[in-house]
Amino acid sequence: MTSGLWELVLKGIWTTVQLLVFSSLLAAAVSFVVGVARTHRLWIVRFLAGLYTEVFRGTSALVMIFWVFFVLPPAFGWQLVPMWAGTLALGLTYGAYGSEIVRGALKAVDPAQQEGGIALSFTPWQRLRLILLPQAVPEMIPPFSNLLIELLKGTALVSVMGMGDLAFSGNLVRLALQESAGIYTYLLLIYFVIAFLLTRLMRGLEKKLKAGVGKEPQRGLDTETELKRGRTTPVGGRVA
C-alpha cells in the first residue's frame, strides 16, 4: 500500500480507539448505575432498571445505531455527529449487558457481609461503598474484559454511518486496491492486537484489585506440607 493508504488506515485505528474509549466509559457508568438499581429495595427502581436492561439487551446494536443517527434527528430537530451517535448507541447497548454483570457480582457477595454492615448501622450507601463493591468489583473484571472485547468488535458497526473507523477505512483501501484477502487480513490482525492489549490490561487490573481481597496461595510449599495443613481441624488440632 502507498503511504496515503496507510495514513487512512492509521486514522481509522485512531477513530476506533476513540470510539472504544468513549463508549466503554459510558457503558461502565450505565452498568454500575443500572446494576446497583436492580438490587434496590424499592420495586419501582428494580422494575425500571430491569425494563431498561431487557429493552437494550433485546435489541440489535446495529438497529440502535440507525435509530440514534437517522430516526432521532427528524423527531427532535437535532443531529448527532457520527462519533457521539455511535458512542451513545454502543454505550447504552453494552451497558445493559454490563448491568447484569454488576447485579450478579453484588448478589454473589456473602449475605453475612451485608448483615454485618446493618449490625454496624451502616447506611445503604455505606454498605455498598465499603462492603459490597470492594468484594464484587474484582469478580466483575473477567466478564467485563470479555464485554470490552465484544465492544471493540462492535465498533465496526458504526461504518454504516460513513464514520471513518478501522472497518470503514479498510473497505476504502480495498476498493482502491481491488484486493480483499490482504486488506481484510490486516484488519483482522489489527483488531487482534488491540484486543490482546486490552486483555492484558484487564488482567493487570484484576490482579491489582484482588491483591487487597484475601490472600493468594503461597508458592513453594511441597505436597506433604499441604496435606498436613489439610488435616488440621478448625480448632487447631490434627486429625489422627
mmCIF file of C-alpha atoms in Angstrom:
data_model
loop_
_atom_site.group_PDB
_atom_site.id
_atom_site.type_symbol
_atom_site.label_atom_id
_atom_site.label_comp_id
_atom_site.label_asym_id
_atom_site.label_seq_id
_atom_site.Cartn_x
_atom_site.Cartn_y
_atom_site.Cartn_z
ATOM 1 C CA MET A 1 0.000 0.000 0.000
ATOM 2 C CA THR A 2 1.047 3.584 -0.539
ATOM 3 C CA SER A 3 1.771 5.974 2.311
ATOM 4 C CA GLY A 4 -1.565 7.698 1.734
ATOM 5 C CA LEU A 5 -3.487 4.466 2.161
ATOM 6 C CA TRP A 6 -1.548 3.561 5.295
ATOM 7 C CA GLU A 7 -2.341 7.003 6.681
ATOM 8 C CA LEU A 8 -6.023 6.301 6.029
ATOM 9 C CA VAL A 9 -5.776 3.034 7.973
ATOM 10 C CA LEU A 10 -3.972 4.738 10.868
ATOM 11 C CA LYS A 11 -6.698 7.376 11.056
ATOM 12 C CA GLY A 12 -9.227 4.545 11.143
ATOM 13 C CA ILE A 13 -7.377 2.916 14.057
ATOM 14 C CA TRP A 14 -7.362 6.191 15.977
ATOM 15 C CA THR A 15 -11.079 6.701 15.362
ATOM 16 C CA THR A 16 -11.819 3.151 16.532
ATOM 17 C CA VAL A 17 -9.759 3.643 19.704
ATOM 18 C CA GLN A 18 -11.540 6.918 20.461
ATOM 19 C CA LEU A 19 -14.940 5.324 19.944
ATOM 20 C CA LEU A 20 -13.936 2.370 22.123
ATOM 21 C CA VAL A 21 -12.812 4.614 24.980
ATOM 22 C CA PHE A 22 -15.871 6.872 24.913
ATOM 23 C CA SER A 23 -18.417 4.084 24.547
ATOM 24 C CA SER A 24 -16.741 1.895 27.188
ATOM 25 C CA LEU A 25 -16.786 4.768 29.692
ATOM 26 C CA LEU A 26 -20.491 5.317 29.038
ATOM 27 C CA ALA A 27 -21.172 1.576 29.203
ATOM 28 C CA ALA A 28 -19.287 1.291 32.521
ATOM 29 C CA ALA A 29 -21.274 4.165 34.047
ATOM 30 C CA VAL A 30 -24.564 2.695 32.832
ATOM 31 C CA SER A 31 -23.568 -0.767 34.041
ATOM 32 C CA PHE A 32 -22.942 0.340 37.607
ATOM 33 C CA VAL A 33 -25.953 2.652 37.853
ATOM 34 C CA VAL A 34 -28.410 0.139 36.397
ATOM 35 C CA GLY A 35 -26.769 -2.866 38.069
ATOM 36 C CA VAL A 36 -26.973 -1.271 41.513
ATOM 37 C CA ALA A 37 -30.545 -0.129 40.780
ATOM 38 C CA ARG A 38 -31.515 -3.738 40.073
ATOM 39 C CA THR A 39 -30.602 -4.601 43.669
ATOM 40 C CA HIS A 40 -32.503 -1.633 45.135
ATOM 41 C CA ARG A 41 -35.013 -2.228 47.894
ATOM 42 C CA LEU A 42 -37.787 -0.309 46.063
ATOM 43 C CA TRP A 43 -39.606 -2.420 43.470
ATOM 44 C CA ILE A 44 -40.219 0.522 41.132
ATOM 45 C CA VAL A 45 -36.477 1.179 40.876
ATOM 46 C CA ARG A 46 -35.816 -2.505 40.196
ATOM 47 C CA PHE A 47 -38.612 -2.560 37.613
ATOM 48 C CA LEU A 48 -37.344 0.473 35.680
ATOM 49 C CA ALA A 49 -33.765 -0.828 35.733
ATOM 50 C CA GLY A 50 -34.931 -4.255 34.581
ATOM 51 C CA LEU A 51 -37.042 -2.700 31.815
ATOM 52 C CA TYR A 52 -34.044 -0.783 30.507
ATOM 53 C CA THR A 53 -31.898 -3.905 30.603
ATOM 54 C CA GLU A 54 -34.426 -6.021 28.734
ATOM 55 C CA VAL A 55 -35.066 -3.380 26.049
ATOM 56 C CA PHE A 56 -31.450 -2.617 25.213
ATOM 57 C CA ARG A 57 -30.251 -6.194 25.666
ATOM 58 C CA GLY A 58 -33.001 -7.497 23.426
ATOM 59 C CA THR A 59 -32.455 -5.094 20.519
ATOM 60 C CA SER A 60 -29.791 -5.054 17.825
ATOM 61 C CA ALA A 61 -26.850 -2.693 18.289
ATOM 62 C CA LEU A 62 -26.856 -2.062 14.544
ATOM 63 C CA VAL A 63 -30.533 -1.066 14.570
ATOM 64 C CA MET A 64 -29.889 1.113 17.626
ATOM 65 C CA ILE A 65 -27.180 2.957 15.699
ATOM 66 C CA PHE A 66 -29.613 3.516 12.831
ATOM 67 C CA TRP A 67 -32.226 4.728 15.309
ATOM 68 C CA VAL A 68 -29.909 7.202 17.057
ATOM 69 C CA PHE A 69 -28.379 8.551 13.852
ATOM 70 C CA PHE A 70 -31.293 8.510 11.398
ATOM 71 C CA VAL A 71 -34.556 8.402 13.404
ATOM 72 C CA LEU A 72 -33.972 10.721 16.364
ATOM 73 C CA PRO A 73 -32.834 13.808 14.367
ATOM 74 C CA PRO A 74 -36.146 14.307 12.491
ATOM 75 C CA ALA A 75 -38.079 13.627 15.698
ATOM 76 C CA PHE A 76 -36.217 16.110 17.920
ATOM 77 C CA GLY A 77 -34.720 18.505 15.404
ATOM 78 C CA TRP A 78 -31.058 17.932 16.232
ATOM 79 C CA GLN A 79 -28.320 15.838 14.686
ATOM 80 C CA LEU A 80 -25.548 13.992 16.484
ATOM 81 C CA VAL A 81 -22.170 13.716 14.835
ATOM 82 C CA PRO A 82 -21.281 10.090 13.990
ATOM 83 C CA MET A 83 -18.798 9.797 16.874
ATOM 84 C CA TRP A 84 -21.339 10.716 19.538
ATOM 85 C CA ALA A 85 -24.152 8.799 17.880
ATOM 86 C CA GLY A 86 -22.004 5.676 17.879
ATOM 87 C CA THR A 87 -20.888 6.296 21.458
ATOM 88 C CA LEU A 88 -24.475 6.686 22.653
ATOM 89 C CA ALA A 89 -25.799 3.632 20.820
ATOM 90 C CA LEU A 90 -22.945 1.309 21.765
ATOM 91 C CA GLY A 91 -22.621 2.610 25.325
ATOM 92 C CA LEU A 92 -26.308 2.144 26.108
ATOM 93 C CA THR A 93 -26.472 -1.266 24.428
ATOM 94 C CA TYR A 94 -23.395 -2.779 26.034
ATOM 95 C CA GLY A 95 -24.194 -1.064 29.321
ATOM 96 C CA ALA A 96 -27.314 -3.235 29.503
ATOM 97 C CA TYR A 97 -25.131 -6.351 29.317
ATOM 98 C CA GLY A 98 -22.733 -4.902 31.884
ATOM 99 C CA SER A 99 -25.552 -4.168 34.328
ATOM 100 C CA GLU A 100 -26.216 -7.900 34.627
ATOM 101 C CA ILE A 101 -22.542 -8.450 35.446
ATOM 102 C CA VAL A 102 -22.732 -5.844 38.221
ATOM 103 C CA ARG A 103 -26.003 -7.223 39.582
ATOM 104 C CA GLY A 104 -24.694 -10.789 39.612
ATOM 105 C CA ALA A 105 -21.447 -9.810 41.338
ATOM 106 C CA LEU A 106 -23.278 -7.853 44.037
ATOM 107 C CA LYS A 107 -25.674 -10.731 44.651
ATOM 108 C CA ALA A 108 -22.733 -13.139 44.916
ATOM 109 C CA VAL A 109 -21.295 -11.361 47.959
ATOM 110 C CA ASP A 110 -21.912 -13.349 51.137
ATOM 111 C CA PRO A 111 -25.176 -12.122 52.751
ATOM 112 C CA ALA A 112 -23.408 -12.206 56.108
ATOM 113 C CA GLN A 113 -21.306 -9.274 54.919
ATOM 114 C CA GLN A 114 -24.453 -7.264 54.285
ATOM 115 C CA GLU A 115 -25.879 -8.260 57.642
ATOM 116 C CA GLY A 116 -22.657 -7.192 59.321
ATOM 117 C CA GLY A 117 -22.996 -3.741 57.780
ATOM 118 C CA ILE A 118 -26.567 -3.491 59.034
ATOM 119 C CA ALA A 119 -25.415 -4.521 62.511
ATOM 120 C CA LEU A 120 -22.859 -1.705 62.409
ATOM 121 C CA SER A 121 -25.640 0.762 61.478
ATOM 122 C CA PHE A 122 -24.167 1.484 58.059
ATOM 123 C CA THR A 123 -26.398 3.301 55.609
ATOM 124 C CA PRO A 124 -27.220 1.514 52.319
ATOM 125 C CA TRP A 125 -24.690 3.722 50.525
ATOM 126 C CA GLN A 126 -22.001 2.904 53.114
ATOM 127 C CA ARG A 127 -22.707 -0.815 52.824
ATOM 128 C CA LEU A 128 -22.432 -0.566 49.052
ATOM 129 C CA ARG A 129 -19.246 1.505 49.076
ATOM 130 C CA LEU A 130 -17.394 -0.100 51.966
ATOM 131 C CA ILE A 131 -18.561 -3.726 51.900
ATOM 132 C CA LEU A 132 -20.177 -4.845 48.651
ATOM 133 C CA LEU A 133 -18.226 -3.072 45.917
ATOM 134 C CA PRO A 134 -14.703 -3.831 47.250
ATOM 135 C CA GLN A 135 -15.569 -7.546 47.146
ATOM 136 C CA ALA A 136 -17.695 -7.528 43.998
ATOM 137 C CA VAL A 137 -15.597 -5.371 41.660
ATOM 138 C CA PRO A 138 -12.649 -7.803 41.370
ATOM 139 C CA GLU A 139 -15.092 -10.543 40.359
ATOM 140 C CA MET A 140 -16.527 -8.285 37.649
ATOM 141 C CA ILE A 141 -13.237 -7.812 35.825
ATOM 142 C CA PRO A 142 -13.111 -11.115 33.829
ATOM 143 C CA PRO A 143 -16.650 -10.776 32.393
ATOM 144 C CA PHE A 144 -16.096 -7.052 31.837
ATOM 145 C CA SER A 145 -12.938 -7.944 29.923
ATOM 146 C CA ASN A 146 -14.964 -10.182 27.599
ATOM 147 C CA LEU A 147 -17.578 -7.441 27.213
ATOM 148 C CA LEU A 148 -14.881 -4.911 26.350
ATOM 149 C CA ILE A 149 -13.580 -7.166 23.585
ATOM 150 C CA GLU A 150 -17.128 -7.539 22.252
ATOM 151 C CA LEU A 151 -17.475 -3.765 22.323
ATOM 152 C CA LEU A 152 -14.254 -3.420 20.345
ATOM 153 C CA LYS A 153 -15.654 -5.680 17.645
ATOM 154 C CA GLY A 154 -18.978 -3.849 17.830
ATOM 155 C CA THR A 155 -17.310 -0.557 16.897
ATOM 156 C CA ALA A 156 -17.166 -1.807 13.303
ATOM 157 C CA LEU A 157 -20.950 -1.298 13.138
ATOM 158 C CA VAL A 158 -20.529 2.487 13.015
ATOM 159 C CA SER A 159 -19.196 2.190 9.472
ATOM 160 C CA VAL A 160 -22.858 2.148 8.342
ATOM 161 C CA MET A 161 -22.954 5.880 9.216
ATOM 162 C CA GLY A 162 -19.971 6.566 6.973
ATOM 163 C CA MET A 163 -17.772 7.056 10.030
ATOM 164 C CA GLY A 164 -14.091 6.613 9.235
ATOM 165 C CA ASP A 165 -13.329 3.846 11.710
ATOM 166 C CA LEU A 166 -10.983 0.945 11.068
ATOM 167 C CA ALA A 167 -13.557 -1.159 9.204
ATOM 168 C CA PHE A 168 -14.675 1.760 7.015
ATOM 169 C CA SER A 169 -11.101 2.802 6.223
ATOM 170 C CA GLY A 170 -10.166 -0.771 5.385
ATOM 171 C CA ASN A 171 -13.060 -1.018 2.974
ATOM 172 C CA LEU A 172 -11.936 2.184 1.220
ATOM 173 C CA VAL A 173 -8.453 0.737 0.855
ATOM 174 C CA ARG A 174 -9.934 -2.466 -0.555
ATOM 175 C CA LEU A 175 -11.874 -0.514 -3.158
ATOM 176 C CA ALA A 176 -8.773 1.473 -4.088
ATOM 177 C CA LEU A 177 -6.540 -1.586 -4.486
ATOM 178 C CA GLN A 178 -9.216 -4.045 -5.637
ATOM 179 C CA GLU A 179 -7.769 -6.573 -3.224
ATOM 180 C CA SER A 180 -9.732 -8.234 -0.454
ATOM 181 C CA ALA A 181 -7.641 -11.017 1.082
ATOM 182 C CA GLY A 182 -4.656 -8.915 2.085
ATOM 183 C CA ILE A 183 -6.632 -5.933 3.366
ATOM 184 C CA TYR A 184 -9.048 -7.912 5.493
ATOM 185 C CA THR A 185 -6.174 -9.984 6.862
ATOM 186 C CA TYR A 186 -4.533 -6.761 8.010
ATOM 187 C CA LEU A 187 -7.793 -5.687 9.644
ATOM 188 C CA LEU A 188 -8.128 -8.987 11.494
ATOM 189 C CA LEU A 189 -4.574 -8.677 12.803
ATOM 190 C CA ILE A 190 -5.105 -5.079 13.927
ATOM 191 C CA TYR A 191 -8.286 -5.970 15.802
ATOM 192 C CA PHE A 192 -6.494 -8.943 17.381
ATOM 193 C CA VAL A 193 -3.580 -6.784 18.572
ATOM 194 C CA ILE A 194 -5.913 -4.221 20.141
ATOM 195 C CA ALA A 195 -7.960 -6.987 21.796
ATOM 196 C CA PHE A 196 -4.802 -8.665 23.113
ATOM 197 C CA LEU A 197 -3.571 -5.403 24.656
ATOM 198 C CA LEU A 198 -6.959 -4.838 26.270
ATOM 199 C CA THR A 199 -6.928 -8.360 27.694
ATOM 200 C CA ARG A 200 -3.503 -7.889 29.260
ATOM 201 C CA LEU A 201 -4.566 -4.533 30.679
ATOM 202 C CA MET A 202 -7.686 -6.006 32.256
ATOM 203 C CA ARG A 203 -5.726 -8.922 33.725
ATOM 204 C CA GLY A 204 -3.322 -6.492 35.328
ATOM 205 C CA LEU A 205 -6.242 -4.530 36.745
ATOM 206 C CA GLU A 206 -7.824 -7.724 38.088
ATOM 207 C CA LYS A 207 -4.597 -8.753 39.801
ATOM 208 C CA LYS A 208 -4.225 -5.315 41.382
ATOM 209 C CA LEU A 209 -7.803 -5.253 42.673
ATOM 210 C CA LYS A 210 -7.635 -8.777 44.063
ATOM 211 C CA ALA A 211 -4.378 -8.026 45.895
ATOM 212 C CA GLY A 212 -6.312 -6.435 48.743
ATOM 213 C CA VAL A 213 -9.069 -9.046 48.879
ATOM 214 C CA GLY A 214 -7.961 -12.187 50.707
ATOM 215 C CA LYS A 215 -4.548 -13.717 50.096
ATOM 216 C CA GLU A 216 -3.105 -15.565 47.161
ATOM 217 C CA PRO A 217 -1.975 -19.158 47.761
ATOM 218 C CA GLN A 218 1.613 -19.363 48.926
ATOM 219 C CA ARG A 219 4.023 -20.791 46.422
ATOM 220 C CA GLY A 220 6.900 -23.158 47.045
ATOM 221 C CA LEU A 221 5.144 -25.453 49.519
ATOM 222 C CA ASP A 222 5.601 -29.151 48.912
ATOM 223 C CA THR A 223 2.764 -31.676 48.754
ATOM 224 C CA GLU A 224 3.430 -33.129 52.196
ATOM 225 C CA THR A 225 3.136 -29.699 53.832
ATOM 226 C CA GLU A 226 -0.159 -29.059 52.049
ATOM 227 C CA LEU A 227 -1.528 -32.433 53.174
ATOM 228 C CA LYS A 228 -0.556 -31.719 56.762
ATOM 229 C CA ARG A 229 -2.306 -28.367 56.556
ATOM 230 C CA GLY A 230 -5.385 -30.061 55.168
ATOM 231 C CA ARG A 231 -5.553 -32.427 58.178
ATOM 232 C CA THR A 232 -5.698 -29.537 60.640
ATOM 233 C CA THR A 233 -9.075 -29.232 62.370
ATOM 234 C CA PRO A 234 -10.875 -25.853 62.747
ATOM 235 C CA VAL A 235 -9.833 -25.628 66.398
ATOM 236 C CA GLY A 236 -6.165 -26.146 65.675
ATOM 237 C CA GLY A 237 -5.856 -29.864 66.413
ATOM 238 C CA ARG A 238 -4.820 -32.536 63.942
ATOM 239 C CA VAL A 239 -6.834 -35.466 62.755
ATOM 240 C CA ALA A 240 -5.214 -38.672 63.875
#
